[in-house]
C-alpha atoms as a PDB file:
ATOM      1  CA  UNK A   1     -14.397  15.913  -6.525  1.00  0.00           C
ATOM      2  CA  UNK A   2     -14.001  16.934  -2.773  1.00  0.00           C
ATOM      3  CA  UNK A   3     -10.533  18.250  -2.048  1.00  0.00           C
ATOM      4  CA  UNK A   4      -7.990  15.994  -0.375  1.00  0.00           C
ATOM      5  CA  UNK A   5      -7.243  16.487   3.304  1.00  0.00           C
ATOM      6  CA  UNK A   6      -5.372  19.570   4.504  1.00  0.00           C
ATOM      7  CA  UNK A   7      -5.068  23.253   3.741  1.00  0.00           C
ATOM      8  CA  UNK A   8      -2.022  24.345   1.694  1.00  0.00           C
ATOM      9  CA  UNK A   9      -0.007  27.459   1.703  1.00  0.00           C
ATOM     10  CA  UNK A  10       0.441  27.387  -2.074  1.00  0.00           C
ATOM     11  CA  UNK A  11      -2.919  27.861  -3.935  1.00  0.00           C
ATOM     12  CA  UNK A  12      -1.750  26.007  -7.004  1.00  0.00           C
ATOM     13  CA  UNK A  13      -0.266  22.958  -5.203  1.00  0.00           C
ATOM     14  CA  UNK A  14      -2.087  20.037  -3.440  1.00  0.00           C
ATOM     15  CA  UNK A  15      -1.795  19.516   0.259  1.00  0.00           C
ATOM     16  CA  UNK A  16      -1.027  15.787   0.054  1.00  0.00           C
ATOM     17  CA  UNK A  17       1.402  13.531  -1.749  1.00  0.00           C
ATOM     18  CA  UNK A  18       0.549  10.125  -3.295  1.00  0.00           C
ATOM     19  CA  UNK A  19       2.639   6.979  -3.431  1.00  0.00           C
ATOM     20  CA  UNK A  20       1.041   4.779  -6.128  1.00  0.00           C
ATOM     21  CA  UNK A  21       1.656   1.007  -5.777  1.00  0.00           C
ATOM     22  CA  UNK A  22       0.920   0.381  -9.509  1.00  0.00           C
ATOM     23  CA  UNK A  23       2.769   2.875 -11.608  1.00  0.00           C
ATOM     24  CA  UNK A  24       3.081   1.821 -15.245  1.00  0.00           C
ATOM     25  CA  UNK A  25       6.307   0.047 -16.062  1.00  0.00           C
ATOM     26  CA  UNK A  26       8.229  -0.677 -19.199  1.00  0.00           C
ATOM     27  CA  UNK A  27       9.468  -4.167 -20.180  1.00  0.00           C
ATOM     28  CA  UNK A  28      12.400  -5.137 -17.872  1.00  0.00           C
ATOM     29  CA  UNK A  29      11.451  -2.588 -15.168  1.00  0.00           C
ATOM     30  CA  UNK A  30      10.398  -5.189 -12.617  1.00  0.00           C
ATOM     31  CA  UNK A  31       9.493  -4.228  -9.014  1.00  0.00           C
ATOM     32  CA  UNK A  32      11.796  -5.368  -6.165  1.00  0.00           C
ATOM     33  CA  UNK A  33      11.275  -8.896  -4.686  1.00  0.00           C
ATOM     34  CA  UNK A  34       9.506  -7.466  -1.628  1.00  0.00           C
ATOM     35  CA  UNK A  35       6.992  -5.618  -3.826  1.00  0.00           C
ATOM     36  CA  UNK A  36       5.885  -8.603  -6.059  1.00  0.00           C
ATOM     37  CA  UNK A  37       2.232  -9.124  -6.746  1.00  0.00           C
ATOM     38  CA  UNK A  38      -0.653  -6.815  -7.981  1.00  0.00           C
ATOM     39  CA  UNK A  39      -0.829  -3.164  -6.965  1.00  0.00           C
ATOM     40  CA  UNK A  40      -3.604  -4.059  -4.535  1.00  0.00           C
ATOM     41  CA  UNK A  41      -1.451  -6.686  -2.985  1.00  0.00           C
ATOM     42  CA  UNK A  42       1.443  -4.359  -2.677  1.00  0.00           C
ATOM     43  CA  UNK A  43      -0.659  -1.836  -0.859  1.00  0.00           C
ATOM     44  CA  UNK A  44      -2.081  -4.548   1.460  1.00  0.00           C
ATOM     45  CA  UNK A  45       1.504  -5.588   2.285  1.00  0.00           C
ATOM     46  CA  UNK A  46       2.457  -1.895   3.151  1.00  0.00           C
ATOM     47  CA  UNK A  47      -0.615  -1.499   5.440  1.00  0.00           C
ATOM     48  CA  UNK A  48       0.061  -4.808   7.213  1.00  0.00           C
ATOM     49  CA  UNK A  49       3.732  -4.051   7.792  1.00  0.00           C
ATOM     50  CA  UNK A  50       3.082  -0.472   8.787  1.00  0.00           C
ATOM     51  CA  UNK A  51       5.886   0.816   6.705  1.00  0.00           C
ATOM     52  CA  UNK A  52       6.933   1.885   3.275  1.00  0.00           C
ATOM     53  CA  UNK A  53      10.190   0.247   2.135  1.00  0.00           C
ATOM     54  CA  UNK A  54      12.610   2.097  -0.130  1.00  0.00           C
ATOM     55  CA  UNK A  55      14.237   0.645  -3.173  1.00  0.00           C
ATOM     56  CA  UNK A  56      16.867   1.590  -5.784  1.00  0.00           C
ATOM     57  CA  UNK A  57      15.585   3.330  -8.808  1.00  0.00           C
ATOM     58  CA  UNK A  58      17.268   4.007 -12.212  1.00  0.00           C
ATOM     59  CA  UNK A  59      20.371   6.228 -11.635  1.00  0.00           C
ATOM     60  CA  UNK A  60      20.342   6.084  -7.737  1.00  0.00           C
ATOM     61  CA  UNK A  61      23.075   4.388  -5.843  1.00  0.00           C
ATOM     62  CA  UNK A  62      21.045   3.802  -2.732  1.00  0.00           C
ATOM     63  CA  UNK A  63      17.354   3.161  -1.935  1.00  0.00           C
ATOM     64  CA  UNK A  64      14.833   6.053  -2.271  1.00  0.00           C
ATOM     65  CA  UNK A  65      11.153   6.516  -1.635  1.00  0.00           C
ATOM     66  CA  UNK A  66       9.211   8.218  -4.426  1.00  0.00           C
ATOM     67  CA  UNK A  67       6.036  10.278  -4.143  1.00  0.00           C
ATOM     68  CA  UNK A  68       4.058  12.370  -6.599  1.00  0.00           C
ATOM     69  CA  UNK A  69       2.491  15.704  -6.066  1.00  0.00           C
ATOM     70  CA  UNK A  70      -0.371  15.776  -8.547  1.00  0.00           C
ATOM     71  CA  UNK A  71      -3.166  18.329  -8.782  1.00  0.00           C
ATOM     72  CA  UNK A  72      -6.692  17.115  -9.008  1.00  0.00           C
ATOM     73  CA  UNK A  73      -6.624  17.350 -12.711  1.00  0.00           C
ATOM     74  CA  UNK A  74      -3.321  15.483 -12.971  1.00  0.00           C
ATOM     75  CA  UNK A  75      -4.586  12.761 -10.692  1.00  0.00           C
ATOM     76  CA  UNK A  76      -7.532  12.163 -13.035  1.00  0.00           C
ATOM     77  CA  UNK A  77      -5.352  12.096 -16.026  1.00  0.00           C
ATOM     78  CA  UNK A  78      -2.773   9.766 -14.522  1.00  0.00           C
ATOM     79  CA  UNK A  79      -5.453   7.295 -13.483  1.00  0.00           C
ATOM     80  CA  UNK A  80      -7.714   7.571 -16.510  1.00  0.00           C
ATOM     81  CA  UNK A  81      -5.332   8.087 -19.471  1.00  0.00           C
ATOM     82  CA  UNK A  82      -1.829   7.936 -18.223  1.00  0.00           C
ATOM     83  CA  UNK A  83       0.883  10.489 -19.025  1.00  0.00           C
ATOM     84  CA  UNK A  84       3.185   8.511 -21.184  1.00  0.00           C
ATOM     85  CA  UNK A  85       2.880   5.600 -23.743  1.00  0.00           C
ATOM     86  CA  UNK A  86       3.150   3.242 -20.733  1.00  0.00           C
ATOM     87  CA  UNK A  87      -0.536   3.865 -19.983  1.00  0.00           C
ATOM     88  CA  UNK A  88      -2.458   4.827 -16.852  1.00  0.00           C
ATOM     89  CA  UNK A  89      -1.499   4.219 -13.235  1.00  0.00           C
ATOM     90  CA  UNK A  90      -3.310   1.531 -11.333  1.00  0.00           C
ATOM     91  CA  UNK A  91      -5.875   3.086  -8.901  1.00  0.00           C
ATOM     92  CA  UNK A  92      -4.055   1.909  -5.705  1.00  0.00           C
ATOM     93  CA  UNK A  93      -2.046   4.372  -3.653  1.00  0.00           C
ATOM     94  CA  UNK A  94      -1.290   5.827  -0.255  1.00  0.00           C
ATOM     95  CA  UNK A  95      -2.069   9.494   0.566  1.00  0.00           C
ATOM     96  CA  UNK A  96       0.441  11.388   2.730  1.00  0.00           C
ATOM     97  CA  UNK A  97       0.080  14.713   4.537  1.00  0.00           C
ATOM     98  CA  UNK A  98       2.286  17.217   2.897  1.00  0.00           C
ATOM     99  CA  UNK A  99       3.720  18.913   5.938  1.00  0.00           C
ATOM    100  CA  UNK A 100       4.465  15.671   7.789  1.00  0.00           C
ATOM    101  CA  UNK A 101       6.199  14.146   4.720  1.00  0.00           C
ATOM    102  CA  UNK A 102       8.372  17.152   4.243  1.00  0.00           C
ATOM    103  CA  UNK A 103       9.264  16.976   7.951  1.00  0.00           C
ATOM    104  CA  UNK A 104      10.282  13.334   7.111  1.00  0.00           C
ATOM    105  CA  UNK A 105      12.858  14.826   4.711  1.00  0.00           C
ATOM    106  CA  UNK A 106      10.896  14.537   1.482  1.00  0.00           C
ATOM    107  CA  UNK A 107      12.124  17.172  -1.088  1.00  0.00           C
ATOM    108  CA  UNK A 108      11.511  17.610  -4.839  1.00  0.00           C
ATOM    109  CA  UNK A 109      13.806  15.867  -7.267  1.00  0.00           C
ATOM    110  CA  UNK A 110      16.414  17.879  -9.129  1.00  0.00           C
ATOM    111  CA  UNK A 111      15.870  17.916 -12.915  1.00  0.00           C
ATOM    112  CA  UNK A 112      19.391  18.466 -14.437  1.00  0.00           C
ATOM    113  CA  UNK A 113      20.954  18.588 -17.880  1.00  0.00           C
ATOM    114  CA  UNK A 114      23.630  16.005 -18.773  1.00  0.00           C
ATOM    115  CA  UNK A 115      26.314  18.566 -18.103  1.00  0.00           C
ATOM    116  CA  UNK A 116      24.917  19.385 -14.606  1.00  0.00           C
ATOM    117  CA  UNK A 117      24.737  15.691 -13.858  1.00  0.00           C
ATOM    118  CA  UNK A 118      28.420  15.371 -14.547  1.00  0.00           C
ATOM    119  CA  UNK A 119      29.322  18.520 -12.519  1.00  0.00           C
ATOM    120  CA  UNK A 120      27.325  17.236  -9.531  1.00  0.00           C
ATOM    121  CA  UNK A 121      28.567  13.606  -9.600  1.00  0.00           C
ATOM    122  CA  UNK A 122      30.466  14.069  -6.334  1.00  0.00           C
ATOM    123  CA  UNK A 123      27.609  15.334  -4.274  1.00  0.00           C
ATOM    124  CA  UNK A 124      26.850  13.453  -1.017  1.00  0.00           C
ATOM    125  CA  UNK A 125      24.814  10.299  -1.463  1.00  0.00           C
ATOM    126  CA  UNK A 126      21.378  11.796  -0.496  1.00  0.00           C
ATOM    127  CA  UNK A 127      21.782  14.857  -2.653  1.00  0.00           C
ATOM    128  CA  UNK A 128      23.204  12.895  -5.599  1.00  0.00           C
ATOM    129  CA  UNK A 129      20.255  10.548  -5.554  1.00  0.00           C
ATOM    130  CA  UNK A 130      17.752  13.303  -5.924  1.00  0.00           C
ATOM    131  CA  UNK A 131      18.988  14.185  -9.384  1.00  0.00           C
ATOM    132  CA  UNK A 132      17.124  13.120 -12.575  1.00  0.00           C
ATOM    133  CA  UNK A 133      18.451  13.762 -16.056  1.00  0.00           C
ATOM    134  CA  UNK A 134      16.350  16.226 -17.989  1.00  0.00           C
ATOM    135  CA  UNK A 135      16.704  16.280 -21.750  1.00  0.00           C
ATOM    136  CA  UNK A 136      13.519  17.417 -23.491  1.00  0.00           C
ATOM    137  CA  UNK A 137      12.432  14.839 -26.205  1.00  0.00           C
ATOM    138  CA  UNK A 138      14.581  12.159 -24.661  1.00  0.00           C
ATOM    139  CA  UNK A 139      14.538  12.135 -20.878  1.00  0.00           C
ATOM    140  CA  UNK A 140      11.671  14.186 -19.458  1.00  0.00           C
ATOM    141  CA  UNK A 141      10.004  13.127 -16.241  1.00  0.00           C
ATOM    142  CA  UNK A 142       8.543  16.400 -15.207  1.00  0.00           C
ATOM    143  CA  UNK A 143       5.031  14.896 -15.485  1.00  0.00           C
ATOM    144  CA  UNK A 144       5.643  12.673 -12.481  1.00  0.00           C
ATOM    145  CA  UNK A 145       5.902  15.710 -10.142  1.00  0.00           C
ATOM    146  CA  UNK A 146       8.252  13.616  -8.166  1.00  0.00           C
ATOM    147  CA  UNK A 147       9.466  14.062  -4.561  1.00  0.00           C
ATOM    148  CA  UNK A 148      11.921  11.697  -2.865  1.00  0.00           C
ATOM    149  CA  UNK A 149      13.163  10.636   0.517  1.00  0.00           C
ATOM    150  CA  UNK A 150      16.705   9.586  -0.096  1.00  0.00           C
ATOM    151  CA  UNK A 151      18.681   7.229   2.249  1.00  0.00           C
ATOM    152  CA  UNK A 152      22.395   6.745   2.827  1.00  0.00           C
ATOM    153  CA  UNK A 153      24.414   3.589   3.490  1.00  0.00           C
ATOM    154  CA  UNK A 154      23.946   4.007   7.261  1.00  0.00           C
ATOM    155  CA  UNK A 155      20.150   4.543   7.106  1.00  0.00           C
ATOM    156  CA  UNK A 156      17.240   2.075   7.578  1.00  0.00           C
ATOM    157  CA  UNK A 157      15.561   2.470   4.162  1.00  0.00           C
ATOM    158  CA  UNK A 158      11.991   2.680   5.189  1.00  0.00           C
ATOM    159  CA  UNK A 159       9.257   5.127   6.380  1.00  0.00           C
ATOM    160  CA  UNK A 160       7.151   4.210   9.419  1.00  0.00           C
ATOM    161  CA  UNK A 161       3.474   4.888   8.776  1.00  0.00           C
ATOM    162  CA  UNK A 162       2.023   7.016  11.640  1.00  0.00           C
ATOM    163  CA  UNK A 163      -1.636   8.219  11.812  1.00  0.00           C
ATOM    164  CA  UNK A 164      -0.589  11.887  11.194  1.00  0.00           C
ATOM    165  CA  UNK A 165       1.517  11.011   8.174  1.00  0.00           C
ATOM    166  CA  UNK A 166      -0.631   8.545   6.351  1.00  0.00           C
ATOM    167  CA  UNK A 167      -4.038  10.138   5.831  1.00  0.00           C
ATOM    168  CA  UNK A 168      -5.759   8.079   3.265  1.00  0.00           C
ATOM    169  CA  UNK A 169      -5.649   5.590   0.457  1.00  0.00           C
ATOM    170  CA  UNK A 170      -6.878   5.448  -3.050  1.00  0.00           C
ATOM    171  CA  UNK A 171      -8.519   2.127  -4.041  1.00  0.00           C
ATOM    172  CA  UNK A 172      -9.908   0.573  -7.233  1.00  0.00           C
ATOM    173  CA  UNK A 173     -13.000  -1.034  -5.631  1.00  0.00           C
ATOM    174  CA  UNK A 174     -15.817   0.716  -3.874  1.00  0.00           C
ATOM    175  CA  UNK A 175     -16.032  -0.227  -0.138  1.00  0.00           C
ATOM    176  CA  UNK A 176     -12.687  -2.111  -0.351  1.00  0.00           C
ATOM    177  CA  UNK A 177     -11.246  -3.334   2.927  1.00  0.00           C
ATOM    178  CA  UNK A 178      -7.679  -4.617   3.499  1.00  0.00           C
ATOM    179  CA  UNK A 179      -7.870  -8.362   4.319  1.00  0.00           C
ATOM    180  CA  UNK A 180      -6.611  -9.470   7.714  1.00  0.00           C
ATOM    181  CA  UNK A 181      -3.504 -11.585   8.403  1.00  0.00           C
ATOM    182  CA  UNK A 182      -4.835 -15.023   9.377  1.00  0.00           C
ATOM    183  CA  UNK A 183      -2.864 -17.473  11.647  1.00  0.00           C
ATOM    184  CA  UNK A 184      -3.987 -20.706  13.245  1.00  0.00           C
ATOM    185  CA  UNK A 185      -3.384 -20.670  16.979  1.00  0.00           C
ATOM    186  CA  UNK A 186      -4.707 -24.185  17.705  1.00  0.00           C
ATOM    187  CA  UNK A 187      -5.606 -27.110  15.505  1.00  0.00           C
ATOM    188  CA  UNK A 188      -6.496 -30.377  17.101  1.00  0.00           C
ATOM    189  CA  UNK A 189      -9.015 -33.173  16.896  1.00  0.00           C
ATOM    190  CA  UNK A 190     -11.420 -34.726  19.434  1.00  0.00           C
ATOM    191  CA  UNK A 191     -13.022 -38.145  19.448  1.00  0.00           C
ATOM    192  CA  UNK A 192     -16.654 -38.152  20.508  1.00  0.00           C
ATOM    193  CA  UNK A 193     -19.778 -40.337  20.414  1.00  0.00           C
ATOM    194  CA  UNK A 194     -22.634 -38.445  18.688  1.00  0.00           C
ATOM    195  CA  UNK A 195     -26.202 -39.259  17.745  1.00  0.00           C
ATOM    196  CA  UNK A 196     -27.511 -39.000  14.295  1.00  0.00           C
ATOM    197  CA  UNK A 197     -31.282 -38.673  14.107  1.00  0.00           C
ATOM    198  CA  UNK A 198     -33.323 -40.994  11.842  1.00  0.00           C
ATOM    199  CA  UNK A 199     -36.745 -40.421  10.267  1.00  0.00           C
ATOM    200  CA  UNK A 200     -37.973 -43.471  12.124  1.00  0.00           C
ATOM    201  CA  UNK A 201     -36.707 -45.455  15.112  1.00  0.00           C
ATOM    202  CA  UNK A 202     -33.979 -44.588  17.494  1.00  0.00           C
ATOM    203  CA  UNK A 203     -31.114 -42.407  16.525  1.00  0.00           C
ATOM    204  CA  UNK A 204     -27.775 -43.987  15.437  1.00  0.00           C
ATOM    205  CA  UNK A 205     -24.947 -43.637  17.758  1.00  0.00           C
ATOM    206  CA  UNK A 206     -21.558 -43.283  16.001  1.00  0.00           C
ATOM    207  CA  UNK A 207     -17.996 -42.355  16.805  1.00  0.00           C
ATOM    208  CA  UNK A 208     -17.061 -39.084  15.290  1.00  0.00           C
ATOM    209  CA  UNK A 209     -13.686 -37.254  15.004  1.00  0.00           C
ATOM    210  CA  UNK A 210     -14.066 -33.536  15.417  1.00  0.00           C
ATOM    211  CA  UNK A 211     -11.356 -31.121  14.218  1.00  0.00           C
ATOM    212  CA  UNK A 212     -11.258 -27.774  16.110  1.00  0.00           C
ATOM    213  CA  UNK A 213      -9.378 -24.808  14.700  1.00  0.00           C
ATOM    214  CA  UNK A 214      -8.840 -21.536  16.643  1.00  0.00           C
ATOM    215  CA  UNK A 215      -7.775 -18.776  14.314  1.00  0.00           C
ATOM    216  CA  UNK A 216      -6.425 -15.345  14.800  1.00  0.00           C
ATOM    217  CA  UNK A 217      -7.419 -12.521  12.466  1.00  0.00           C
ATOM    218  CA  UNK A 218      -5.141  -9.559  12.802  1.00  0.00           C
ATOM    219  CA  UNK A 219      -6.200  -6.541  10.849  1.00  0.00           C
ATOM    220  CA  UNK A 220      -3.785  -3.850   9.701  1.00  0.00           C
ATOM    221  CA  UNK A 221      -3.513  -1.123  12.429  1.00  0.00           C
ATOM    222  CA  UNK A 222      -2.004   1.313   9.939  1.00  0.00           C
ATOM    223  CA  UNK A 223      -5.315   1.343   8.065  1.00  0.00           C
ATOM    224  CA  UNK A 224      -7.495   2.259  11.007  1.00  0.00           C
ATOM    225  CA  UNK A 225      -9.528   5.473  10.459  1.00  0.00           C
ATOM    226  CA  UNK A 226      -7.938   6.153   7.101  1.00  0.00           C
ATOM    227  CA  UNK A 227     -10.100   7.971   4.598  1.00  0.00           C
ATOM    228  CA  UNK A 228     -10.828   5.791   1.487  1.00  0.00           C
ATOM    229  CA  UNK A 229     -10.919   7.328  -1.955  1.00  0.00           C
ATOM    230  CA  UNK A 230     -12.389   5.291  -4.666  1.00  0.00           C
ATOM    231  CA  UNK A 231     -11.493   5.669  -8.382  1.00  0.00           C
ATOM    232  CA  UNK A 232     -14.750   5.136 -10.214  1.00  0.00           C
ATOM    233  CA  UNK A 233     -13.137   5.245 -13.603  1.00  0.00           C
ATOM    234  CA  UNK A 234     -13.602   8.965 -14.017  1.00  0.00           C
ATOM    235  CA  UNK A 235     -12.821  10.602 -10.717  1.00  0.00           C
ATOM    236  CA  UNK A 236     -11.635  10.063  -7.127  1.00  0.00           C
ATOM    237  CA  UNK A 237     -14.604  10.121  -4.798  1.00  0.00           C
ATOM    238  CA  UNK A 238     -14.636   9.804  -0.987  1.00  0.00           C
ATOM    239  CA  UNK A 239     -15.780   6.302   0.127  1.00  0.00           C
ATOM    240  CA  UNK A 240     -15.927   6.259   3.829  1.00  0.00           C
ATOM    241  CA  UNK A 241     -13.333   5.441   6.528  1.00  0.00           C
ATOM    242  CA  UNK A 242     -11.720   2.186   7.579  1.00  0.00           C
ATOM    243  CA  UNK A 243     -13.027   1.192  10.967  1.00  0.00           C
ATOM    244  CA  UNK A 244     -10.480  -1.553  11.831  1.00  0.00           C
ATOM    245  CA  UNK A 245     -10.771  -1.304  15.689  1.00  0.00           C
ATOM    246  CA  UNK A 246     -14.457  -2.518  15.703  1.00  0.00           C
ATOM    247  CA  UNK A 247     -13.198  -5.815  14.085  1.00  0.00           C
ATOM    248  CA  UNK A 248     -10.522  -6.377  16.698  1.00  0.00           C
ATOM    249  CA  UNK A 249     -10.613  -7.716  20.189  1.00  0.00           C
ATOM    250  CA  UNK A 250      -8.934  -5.681  23.016  1.00  0.00           C
ATOM    251  CA  UNK A 251      -5.498  -7.322  22.434  1.00  0.00           C
ATOM    252  CA  UNK A 252      -5.561  -6.273  18.803  1.00  0.00           C
ATOM    253  CA  UNK A 253      -6.809  -9.499  17.276  1.00  0.00           C
ATOM    254  CA  UNK A 254     -10.012 -11.304  16.378  1.00  0.00           C
ATOM    255  CA  UNK A 255     -10.249 -14.998  17.288  1.00  0.00           C
ATOM    256  CA  UNK A 256     -12.652 -17.367  15.648  1.00  0.00           C
ATOM    257  CA  UNK A 257     -13.175 -20.956  16.421  1.00  0.00           C
ATOM    258  CA  UNK A 258     -14.522 -23.523  13.939  1.00  0.00           C
ATOM    259  CA  UNK A 259     -15.092 -27.185  13.943  1.00  0.00           C
ATOM    260  CA  UNK A 260     -14.916 -29.779  11.094  1.00  0.00           C
ATOM    261  CA  UNK A 261     -16.388 -33.219  11.610  1.00  0.00           C
ATOM    262  CA  UNK A 262     -15.462 -36.541  10.171  1.00  0.00           C
ATOM    263  CA  UNK A 263     -17.870 -39.317  11.081  1.00  0.00           C
ATOM    264  CA  UNK A 264     -16.452 -42.897  11.262  1.00  0.00           C
ATOM    265  CA  UNK A 265     -18.821 -45.818  11.641  1.00  0.00           C
END
C-alpha cells in the first residue's frame, strides 16, 4: 500500500498515529455515553465536533486519549484478523501526524511489572496514568503500541482537531463522506389557489396549502481536505480527499428550500 503521510526519523516506525473508533471490546467494556453508536457514528461525531474527547480507561484516575502506533503490517493484522481473541478492529479511525501529536504531549505508555506499579503509585496524575501493568501471559498489551495524552483534574480533557494535526481518516466504505448536520431554519405554510390541468375542459381551480422548509446543511470543517484511506478487506488504500468546501456556501453552510403541497378541495 502507499505509505501514510509524512517522513519519519526512525526507519522502523510509522510517521502517523491512529485513533480507532471501533476497537474490539470485551463484555462489560462499554464506551462512554458521549461515544455511543457504531464506530462510523463515533467518527462522524468527532469530525462534526472538531475535537477528540478523552475518557477514563481501566487503571486511570483521570481521562486520557489513546492512540496506536502500528506499522503497515500491524495495521493490516489489526483490521483483518485482530491481535487478541476479541477479534479485529473496525475499519474506522483518525490518522494523526506524528510530530504534531507528540507536540500535543502524546508519549508512549509505560509497561510496568506489578512491583513497579506499586513503587510508582505516588507519581503525579499524568505520569501515573501512563502506566500499564505488564505481566506476560496475564496482562500483556504490547500489541496495542499505545501512546497517550493524559489530563489532570485542572485540564479540559479534549484535543482540538487542527488541519496540521489530523491528516487523514480510515473508513470502511469506498468513497465514504461524513454526512452533514441538518437543521431547519424556516418551516411555514402558505395558502394559495392553484390550477390543476384536466385532459379535457378547463382546469380545476382549488385551494392548496403549501409547506415551505428552508434547511441548513452544515458539513464538518474538520474533514475538509483530509486524505481518505479505505479498508478493502485486505489492505488500506488511498481513496481520494474530502472536498467539503465545494459543498458549502460562503458562510459555511448549504441552504436548500423545499415545498410540500397538500391540496384541499
